[in-house]
Coordinates of N, CA and C in Angstrom, one line a residue:
M631 N 0.9 -1.2 0.0 CA 0.0 0.0 0.0 C 0.9 1.2 0.0
G632 N 0.6 2.2 -0.9 CA 1.4 3.4 -1.0 C 1.1 4.3 0.2
S633 N 2.1 5.2 0.4 CA 1.9 6.2 1.5 C 0.8 7.2 1.2
A634 N 0.1 7.6 2.3 CA -1.0 8.6 2.1 C -0.5 10.0 2.1
F635 N 0.8 10.1 2.3 CA 1.4 11.4 2.4 C 2.4 11.7 1.3
A636 N 2.6 13.0 0.9 CA 3.7 13.4 0.0 C 5.0 13.3 0.8
E637 N 6.1 13.5 0.2 CA 7.4 13.5 0.8 C 7.5 14.8 1.7
M638 N 7.8 14.6 3.0 CA 8.0 15.7 3.9 C 9.2 15.5 4.8
T639 N 10.0 16.6 4.8 CA 11.2 16.7 5.6 C 11.0 17.7 6.7
V640 N 11.4 17.4 7.9 CA 11.2 18.3 9.1 C 12.5 18.6 9.7
I641 N 12.8 19.8 9.9 CA 14.0 20.2 10.6 C 13.6 21.0 11.9
R642 N 14.0 20.4 13.0 CA 13.6 21.0 14.3 C 14.8 21.7 14.9
A643 N 14.5 22.9 15.5 CA 15.5 23.7 16.1 C 16.0 23.1 17.4
E644 N 17.2 23.4 17.7 CA 17.8 22.9 19.0 C 18.3 24.1 19.8
G645 N 18.5 23.9 21.0 CA 19.1 25.0 21.9 C 18.2 26.2 22.0
S646 N 18.7 27.4 21.9 CA 17.9 28.6 22.1 C 16.9 28.8 21.0
A647 N 17.2 28.3 19.8 CA 16.3 28.5 18.7 C 15.0 27.8 18.9
A648 N 15.0 26.8 19.7 CA 13.8 26.0 20.0 C 12.8 26.8 20.8
T649 N 13.1 27.9 21.3 CA 12.2 28.7 22.1 C 11.7 29.9 21.3
T650 N 12.0 30.0 20.0 CA 11.5 31.1 19.2 C 10.0 30.9 18.9
T651 N 9.4 31.9 18.3 CA 8.0 31.9 18.2 C 7.4 31.8 16.8
S652 N 8.2 31.3 15.9 CA 7.7 31.1 14.5 C 8.1 29.7 14.0
A653 N 7.3 29.3 12.9 CA 7.6 28.1 12.2 C 7.3 28.3 10.8
S654 N 7.9 27.5 9.9 CA 7.7 27.7 8.5 C 7.3 26.3 7.8
V655 N 6.5 26.4 6.8 CA 6.1 25.3 6.0 C 6.3 25.7 4.5
Y656 N 7.1 24.9 3.8 CA 7.4 25.1 2.4 C 6.6 24.1 1.6
F657 N 5.5 24.5 0.9 CA 4.7 23.7 0.2 C 5.0 23.8 -1.3
N658 N 5.8 22.8 -1.8 CA 6.4 22.8 -3.1 C 5.8 21.6 -3.8
A659 N 4.5 21.6 -4.1 CA 3.8 20.4 -4.6 C 2.6 20.8 -5.4
G660 N 2.0 19.9 -6.1 CA 0.7 20.0 -6.7 C -0.3 19.9 -5.6
V661 N -1.5 20.4 -5.8 CA -2.6 20.3 -4.9 C -3.3 19.0 -5.1
N662 N -3.1 18.0 -4.2 CA -3.7 16.7 -4.3 C -3.9 16.1 -2.9
D663 N -4.6 15.0 -2.9 CA -4.9 14.4 -1.5 C -3.7 14.2 -0.7
R664 N -2.6 13.6 -1.4 CA -1.4 13.3 -0.6 C -0.7 14.5 -0.1
S665 N -0.5 15.5 -1.0 CA 0.2 16.7 -0.6 C -0.5 17.5 0.5
I666 N -1.9 17.6 0.3 CA -2.7 18.3 1.3 C -2.7 17.6 2.7
S667 N -2.7 16.3 2.6 CA -2.6 15.5 3.9 C -1.3 15.8 4.6
S668 N -0.2 15.9 3.8 CA 1.1 16.3 4.4 C 1.0 17.7 5.0
L669 N 0.4 18.6 4.3 CA 0.3 20.0 4.7 C -0.5 20.1 6.0
L670 N -1.6 19.4 6.1 CA -2.4 19.4 7.3 C -1.7 18.7 8.5
A671 N -0.9 17.7 8.1 CA -0.1 17.0 9.2 C 0.9 17.9 9.7
A672 N 1.6 18.7 8.9 CA 2.6 19.6 9.3 C 2.0 20.7 10.2
L673 N 0.9 21.3 9.8 CA 0.3 22.3 10.6 C -0.2 21.8 11.9
S674 N -0.7 20.6 11.9 CA -1.2 19.9 13.1 C 0.0 19.7 14.1
D675 N 1.1 19.3 13.5 CA 2.3 19.0 14.3 C 2.8 20.3 15.0
I676 N 2.7 21.4 14.3 CA 3.1 22.7 14.8 C 2.2 23.1 16.0
S677 N 0.9 23.0 15.8 CA 0.0 23.5 16.8 C 0.0 22.5 18.1
A678 N 0.3 21.3 17.9 CA 0.4 20.3 19.0 C 1.7 20.4 19.8
K679 N 2.8 20.5 19.0 CA 4.1 20.5 19.7 C 4.6 21.9 20.1
Y680 N 4.1 22.9 19.3 CA 4.6 24.3 19.6 C 3.4 25.2 19.7
P681 N 2.5 25.0 20.7 CA 1.3 25.8 20.8 C 1.6 27.3 21.0
G682 N 2.8 27.7 21.5 CA 3.1 29.1 21.7 C 3.6 29.8 20.4
T683 N 3.6 29.1 19.3 CA 4.0 29.7 18.0 C 3.1 30.9 17.7
Q684 N 3.7 32.1 17.4 CA 3.0 33.3 17.1 C 2.7 33.5 15.6
N685 N 3.5 32.9 14.8 CA 3.3 33.0 13.3 C 3.9 31.8 12.6
V686 N 3.0 31.3 11.7 CA 3.5 30.2 10.8 C 3.5 30.7 9.4
N687 N 4.7 30.7 8.8 CA 4.9 31.2 7.5 C 4.7 30.0 6.5
L688 N 3.7 30.1 5.6 CA 3.4 29.1 4.6 C 3.8 29.6 3.3
Y689 N 4.9 29.0 2.8 CA 5.5 29.3 1.5 C 4.9 28.4 0.4
I690 N 4.3 29.0 -0.6 CA 3.6 28.2 -1.6 C 4.3 28.3 -2.9
N691 N 4.5 27.2 -3.5 CA 5.0 27.1 -4.9 C 4.2 25.9 -5.6
S692 N 3.1 26.2 -6.3 CA 2.3 25.2 -6.7 C 1.5 25.6 -8.0
S693 N 1.4 24.7 -9.0 CA 0.7 25.0 -10.2 C -0.8 24.5 -10.0
G694 N -1.2 24.2 -8.8 CA -2.6 23.8 -8.6 C -2.9 22.4 -8.7
G695 N -4.1 22.0 -8.9 CA -4.5 20.6 -9.0 C -5.9 20.4 -8.6
S696 N -6.2 19.6 -7.6 CA -7.5 19.2 -7.2 C -8.3 20.3 -6.4
M697 N -9.5 20.6 -6.9 CA -10.3 21.6 -6.3 C -10.7 21.1 -4.9
E698 N -11.1 19.8 -4.8 CA -11.6 19.2 -3.6 C -10.5 19.3 -2.5
A699 N -9.3 18.9 -2.9 CA -8.2 18.9 -1.9 C -7.8 20.3 -1.5
G700 N -7.9 21.3 -2.5 CA -7.6 22.7 -2.1 C -8.6 23.2 -1.2
Y701 N -9.9 22.8 -1.4 CA -10.9 23.4 -0.5 C -10.8 22.8 0.9
V702 N -10.4 21.6 1.0 CA -10.2 21.0 2.4 C -9.1 21.8 3.1
A703 N -8.0 22.1 2.4 CA -7.0 22.9 3.0 C -7.5 24.3 3.4
Y704 N -8.3 24.9 2.5 CA -8.8 26.3 2.7 C -9.6 26.3 4.0
E705 N -10.5 25.4 4.2 CA -11.3 25.4 5.4 C -10.5 25.1 6.7
F706 N -9.5 24.2 6.5 CA -8.6 23.9 7.6 C -7.8 25.1 8.1
L707 N -7.3 25.8 7.1 CA -6.5 27.0 7.4 C -7.4 28.1 8.0
R708 N -8.6 28.2 7.6 CA -9.5 29.3 8.2 C -9.8 29.0 9.6
R709 N -9.8 27.8 10.0 CA -10.1 27.4 11.4 C -8.8 27.1 12.2
Y710 N -7.7 27.2 11.7 CA -6.4 26.9 12.3 C -6.2 27.8 13.5
P711 N -5.8 27.3 14.7 CA -5.7 28.1 15.9 C -4.6 29.1 15.9
L712 N -3.5 28.9 15.1 CA -2.4 29.8 15.1 C -2.4 30.7 13.9
K713 N -1.8 31.9 14.0 CA -1.7 32.8 12.9 C -0.8 32.3 11.8
V714 N -1.4 32.4 10.5 CA -0.6 31.9 9.4 C -0.4 33.1 8.4
S715 N 0.8 33.2 7.9 CA 1.1 34.2 6.8 C 1.4 33.4 5.6
A716 N 0.7 33.6 4.5 CA 0.9 32.9 3.2 C 1.8 33.7 2.4
I717 N 2.8 33.1 1.7 CA 3.8 33.7 0.9 C 3.8 33.0 -0.5
N718 N 3.6 33.7 -1.5 CA 3.8 33.1 -2.9 C 5.3 33.1 -3.1
A719 N 5.9 31.9 -3.1 CA 7.3 31.8 -3.2 C 7.8 31.9 -4.6
A720 N 6.9 31.5 -5.6 CA 7.2 31.5 -7.0 C 6.0 31.5 -7.8
T721 N 5.2 30.5 -7.7 CA 4.0 30.3 -8.5 C 2.8 29.8 -7.6
T722 N 1.7 30.5 -7.7 CA 0.5 30.1 -7.0 C -0.6 30.1 -8.0
D723 N -0.9 29.0 -8.5 CA -1.9 28.9 -9.6 C -3.1 28.1 -9.2
S724 N -4.2 28.5 -9.9 CA -5.5 27.7 -9.9 C -5.9 27.3 -8.5
A725 N -6.0 26.0 -8.2 CA -6.5 25.5 -6.9 C -5.6 26.0 -5.7
A726 N -4.3 26.2 -6.0 CA -3.4 26.7 -5.0 C -3.8 28.0 -4.4
T727 N -4.5 28.8 -5.2 CA -4.9 30.2 -4.7 C -5.9 30.0 -3.6
M728 N -6.6 28.9 -3.4 CA -7.5 28.7 -2.3 C -6.7 28.6 -1.0
L729 N -5.5 28.0 -1.0 CA -4.6 28.0 0.2 C -4.2 29.4 0.5
Y730 N -3.8 30.1 -0.5 CA -3.3 31.5 -0.4 C -4.4 32.4 0.2
C731 N -5.6 32.2 -0.3 CA -6.7 33.1 0.1 C -7.2 32.8 1.5
A732 N -6.8 31.7 2.1 CA -7.4 31.3 3.4 C -6.8 32.1 4.5
T733 N -5.8 32.9 4.3 CA -5.2 33.8 5.3 C -5.4 35.2 5.0
A734 N -5.4 36.0 6.0 CA -5.6 37.5 5.9 C -4.3 38.2 5.5
D735 N -3.1 37.6 6.0 CA -1.8 38.2 5.8 C -1.2 37.5 4.6
R736 N -1.2 38.1 3.4 CA -0.7 37.5 2.2 C 0.4 38.3 1.6
Y737 N 1.6 37.6 1.4 CA 2.8 38.2 0.9 C 3.2 37.5 -0.4
A738 N 4.1 38.0 -1.1 CA 4.6 37.4 -2.4 C 6.1 37.9 -2.6
E739 N 6.8 37.0 -3.2 CA 8.2 37.4 -3.7 C 8.0 38.3 -4.9
P740 N 8.9 39.2 -5.2 CA 8.7 40.2 -6.2 C 8.5 39.6 -7.6
L741 N 9.1 38.5 -7.9 CA 9.0 37.9 -9.3 C 8.0 36.7 -9.3
S742 N 7.2 36.6 -8.3 CA 6.2 35.5 -8.3 C 5.0 35.9 -9.1
R743 N 4.2 34.9 -9.4 CA 3.0 35.1 -10.3 C 1.9 34.2 -9.8
F744 N 0.7 34.6 -10.2 CA -0.5 33.9 -9.9 C -1.3 33.6 -11.2
L745 N -2.1 32.5 -11.2 CA -3.0 32.2 -12.3 C -4.4 32.1 -11.7
L746 N -5.3 32.9 -12.2 CA -6.8 32.8 -11.8 C -7.5 32.3 -13.1
H747 N -8.2 31.3 -13.0 CA -9.0 30.8 -14.2 C -10.1 29.9 -13.7
P748 N -11.0 29.4 -14.6 CA -12.1 28.6 -14.2 C -11.7 27.2 -13.8
A749 N -12.5 26.6 -13.0 CA -12.2 25.2 -12.6 C -12.4 24.3 -13.8
A750 N -11.8 23.2 -13.8 CA -11.9 22.1 -14.8 C -12.3 20.8 -14.1
V751 N -12.9 20.0 -14.9 CA -13.3 18.6 -14.3 C -12.9 17.6 -15.3
G752 N -12.6 16.4 -14.8 CA -12.2 15.3 -15.7 C -13.5 14.6 -16.3
I753 N -13.4 14.1 -17.5 CA -14.5 13.4 -18.1 C -14.1 11.9 -18.4
A754 N -14.9 11.0 -17.9 CA -14.7 9.6 -18.1 C -15.3 9.3 -19.5
M755 N -14.5 9.0 -20.5 CA -15.0 8.7 -21.8 C -14.5 7.4 -22.3
S756 N -15.3 6.8 -23.2 CA -14.9 5.6 -23.9 C -15.0 5.8 -25.4
G757 N -14.4 6.9 -25.8 CA -14.3 7.2 -27.3 C -15.1 8.3 -27.7
Y758 N -16.3 8.5 -27.2 CA -17.2 9.5 -27.6 C -17.9 10.2 -26.4
L759 N -18.2 11.5 -26.5 CA -18.8 12.2 -25.4 C -20.3 12.3 -25.7
K760 N -21.1 11.7 -24.8 CA -22.5 11.6 -25.0 C -23.2 12.9 -24.3
P761 N -24.4 13.2 -24.7 CA -25.1 14.4 -24.2 C -25.2 14.4 -22.7
D762 N -25.5 13.3 -22.1 CA -25.6 13.3 -20.6 C -24.3 13.5 -19.9
Q763 N -23.2 13.0 -20.6 CA -21.9 13.2 -20.0 C -21.5 14.7 -20.1
A764 N -21.8 15.3 -21.2 CA -21.5 16.7 -21.4 C -22.2 17.6 -20.4
K765 N -23.5 17.2 -20.2 CA -24.3 18.0 -19.2 C -23.7 17.8 -17.8
Q766 N -23.4 16.5 -17.4 CA -22.8 16.3 -16.1 C -21.5 17.0 -15.9
A767 N -20.7 17.0 -16.9 CA -19.4 17.7 -16.8 C -19.6 19.2 -16.6
F768 N -20.5 19.8 -17.3 CA -20.8 21.2 -17.2 C -21.3 21.5 -15.8
E769 N -22.2 20.7 -15.3 CA -22.7 20.9 -13.9 C -21.6 20.7 -12.9
D770 N -20.7 19.8 -13.1 CA -19.6 19.6 -12.1 C -18.7 20.8 -12.1
A771 N -18.4 21.3 -13.3 CA -17.5 22.5 -13.4 C -18.2 23.7 -12.8
E772 N -19.5 23.8 -12.9 CA -20.2 24.9 -12.3 C -20.1 24.8 -10.8
Q773 N -20.3 23.6 -10.3 CA -20.2 23.4 -8.8 C -18.8 23.8 -8.3
E774 N -17.7 23.4 -9.0 CA -16.4 23.7 -8.6 C -16.1 25.2 -8.7
N775 N -16.7 25.9 -9.7 CA -16.5 27.3 -9.8 C -17.1 28.1 -8.7
L776 N -18.2 27.5 -8.1 CA -18.8 28.1 -6.9 C -17.8 28.3 -5.8
K777 N -16.9 27.3 -5.6 CA -15.8 27.4 -4.6 C -15.0 28.6 -4.9
F778 N -14.5 28.7 -6.1 CA -13.6 29.9 -6.5 C -14.4 31.2 -6.3
S779 N -15.6 31.2 -6.7 CA -16.4 32.5 -6.7 C -16.6 32.9 -5.2
D780 N -16.9 32.0 -4.3 CA -17.2 32.3 -2.9 C -15.9 32.8 -2.3
I781 N -14.8 32.2 -2.6 CA -13.5 32.5 -2.0 C -13.0 33.8 -2.5
Y782 N -13.1 34.0 -3.8 CA -12.5 35.2 -4.5 C -13.2 36.5 -4.1
K783 N -14.5 36.4 -3.7 CA -15.2 37.6 -3.4 C -14.7 38.3 -2.1
D784 N -14.0 37.4 -1.3 CA -13.4 38.0 -0.1 C -11.9 38.2 -0.2
C785 N -11.3 37.8 -1.4 CA -9.9 37.8 -1.6 C -9.4 38.7 -2.6
L786 N -10.4 39.2 -3.5 CA -10.0 40.1 -4.6 C -10.9 41.3 -4.5
K787 N -10.3 42.4 -5.0 CA -11.0 43.7 -5.1 C -11.7 43.7 -6.5
L788 N -12.6 42.8 -6.7 CA -13.3 42.7 -8.0 C -14.8 42.6 -7.7
P789 N -15.6 43.3 -8.5 CA -17.0 43.2 -8.3 C -17.5 41.8 -8.8
A790 N -18.6 41.4 -8.3 CA -19.1 40.0 -8.5 C -19.2 39.7 -10.0
N791 N -19.6 40.7 -10.8 CA -19.8 40.4 -12.3 C -18.4 40.2 -12.9
D792 N -17.4 40.8 -12.4 CA -16.0 40.6 -13.0 C -15.5 39.2 -12.6
I793 N -15.8 38.8 -11.4 CA -15.4 37.4 -11.0 C -16.1 36.4 -11.8
A794 N -17.4 36.6 -12.1 CA -18.2 35.7 -12.9 C -17.6 35.6 -14.3
T795 N -17.2 36.8 -14.8 CA -16.6 36.8 -16.2 C -15.3 36.0 -16.2
L796 N -14.5 36.2 -15.1 CA -13.2 35.5 -15.0 C -13.4 34.0 -15.0
L797 N -14.4 33.5 -14.3 CA -14.7 32.1 -14.2 C -15.5 31.5 -15.3
S798 N -15.9 32.3 -16.3 CA -16.8 31.8 -17.3 C -16.1 31.2 -18.5
S799 N -14.8 31.5 -18.6 CA -14.1 30.9 -19.8 C -12.6 31.0 -19.6
E800 N -11.9 30.0 -20.1 CA -10.5 30.0 -20.0 C -9.8 31.2 -20.7
S801 N -10.5 31.7 -21.7 CA -10.0 32.9 -22.4 C -10.0 34.1 -21.5
N802 N -10.7 34.1 -20.4 CA -10.8 35.2 -19.5 C -9.8 35.0 -18.3
R803 N -9.0 34.0 -18.4 CA -8.0 33.8 -17.3 C -7.1 35.0 -17.1
R804 N -6.6 35.1 -15.8 CA -5.8 36.2 -15.5 C -4.5 35.7 -14.9
R805 N -3.4 36.1 -15.6 CA -2.0 35.8 -15.1 C -1.5 37.1 -14.5
L806 N -1.3 37.0 -13.2 CA -1.0 38.2 -12.4 C 0.5 38.2 -11.9
D807 N 1.2 39.3 -12.2 CA 2.5 39.5 -11.6 C 2.3 40.3 -10.3
Y808 N 3.4 40.6 -9.6 CA 3.3 41.2 -8.3 C 2.4 42.5 -8.3
P809 N 2.7 43.5 -9.2 CA 1.9 44.7 -9.1 C 0.4 44.5 -9.4
A810 N 0.1 43.6 -10.3 CA -1.3 43.4 -10.6 C -2.0 42.7 -9.4
A811 N -1.3 41.7 -8.8 CA -1.9 41.0 -7.7 C -2.1 41.9 -6.5
R812 N -1.1 42.9 -6.3 CA -1.2 43.8 -5.2 C -2.4 44.8 -5.4
S813 N -2.6 45.2 -6.7 CA -3.6 46.2 -7.0 C -5.0 45.5 -6.8
L814 N -5.1 44.2 -7.0 CA -6.4 43.5 -6.9 C -6.7 43.1 -5.4
G815 N -5.7 43.3 -4.5 CA -5.9 43.0 -3.1 C -5.6 41.5 -2.8
L816 N -5.1 40.8 -3.8 CA -4.7 39.4 -3.6 C -3.5 39.4 -2.6
I817 N -2.5 40.2 -2.9 CA -1.4 40.4 -2.0 C -1.8 41.5 -1.0
T818 N -1.7 41.3 0.3 CA -2.2 42.3 1.2 C -1.0 43.0 2.0
Q819 N 0.2 42.4 2.0 CA 1.3 42.9 2.8 C 2.6 42.9 2.0
E820 N 3.4 43.9 2.3 CA 4.7 44.0 1.7 C 5.6 43.0 2.3
L821 N 6.5 42.4 1.5 CA 7.4 41.3 2.0 C 8.3 41.7 3.2
D822 N 8.7 43.0 3.2 CA 9.5 43.4 4.3 C 8.8 43.5 5.6
Q823 N 7.4 43.4 5.6 CA 6.6 43.3 6.8 C 6.5 41.9 7.4
L824 N 7.0 40.9 6.7 CA 6.9 39.5 7.1 C 7.7 39.3 8.4
P825 N 7.2 38.8 9.4 CA 8.0 38.5 10.6 C 9.0 37.4 10.3
R826 N 10.3 37.8 10.6 CA 11.4 36.8 10.2 C 12.2 36.6 11.5
T827 N 12.0 35.5 12.1 CA 12.8 35.0 13.3 C 13.2 33.6 13.0
P828 N 14.2 33.1 13.7 CA 14.5 31.7 13.6 C 13.3 30.8 13.9
D829 N 13.2 29.7 13.1 CA 12.0 28.9 13.3 C 12.2 27.8 14.3
R830 N 11.2 27.5 15.1 CA 11.2 26.3 15.9 C 11.3 25.0 15.1
A831 N 10.6 25.0 14.0 CA 10.6 23.9 13.1 C 10.3 24.4 11.7
T832 N 10.9 23.7 10.7 CA 10.7 24.0 9.3 C 10.3 22.7 8.6
Y833 N 9.2 22.8 7.8 CA 8.7 21.6 7.1 C 8.8 21.8 5.6
F834 N 9.3 20.8 4.9 CA 9.4 20.9 3.4 C 8.5 19.8 2.8
I835 N 7.5 20.2 2.0 CA 6.6 19.2 1.4 C 6.8 19.2 -0.1
T836 N 6.9 18.1 -0.7 CA 7.0 18.0 -2.1 C 6.5 16.6 -2.6
D837 N 5.9 16.6 -3.8 CA 5.5 15.3 -4.4 C 5.9 15.2 -5.8
G838 N 6.7 16.2 -6.3 CA 7.1 16.2 -7.7 C 6.0 16.6 -8.6
G839 N 4.8 17.1 -8.0 CA 3.7 17.4 -8.9 C 3.5 18.9 -9.0
G840 N 4.4 19.7 -8.5 CA 4.2 21.1 -8.6 C 4.4 21.7 -10.0
R841 N 5.0 20.9 -10.9 CA 5.2 21.3 -12.2 C 4.6 20.3 -13.2

């Protein structure tokens, strides 16, 4: 039986560094059940072993993936007992934006980028697409887009009709660099405002699926 987790490496501080008040998680993976299980395990480990942590820095480099897995992480982060700062370390695309939008304090590296676009669903086909399959795929995509729509209304300075347009077609996708993301309210904090202290523990998560 394969592991339920993506690859995760943990480095724990020793000596005086073990008493500092921050921790970091580097999420360098696609958004899928295994990688999100590892992310939730890392965050749970921090809150259980280091309950006095004042800030958890979540560095994201992900081209997206599963909407369902991303939504699980979004709700987990919203209810997480410790303060989390999200940082776009390079690329935060598609479903990965749900992780990013789950926090109020959102930072980004100067050359990082974002991709906002409609949700997509897989189609089980045996050679031809039948009318009922097309209808079901459309309904599934609409349901997934509701997740994006609900999350983006609190994460972007865009009116509802502009969000609806963004999610209506791949041709309306938005590739955002730092200035564009800052102007839309996706980035909320300047990077020099990020609390930087030695970490009690640092977690590195990868599954080879970030690209």
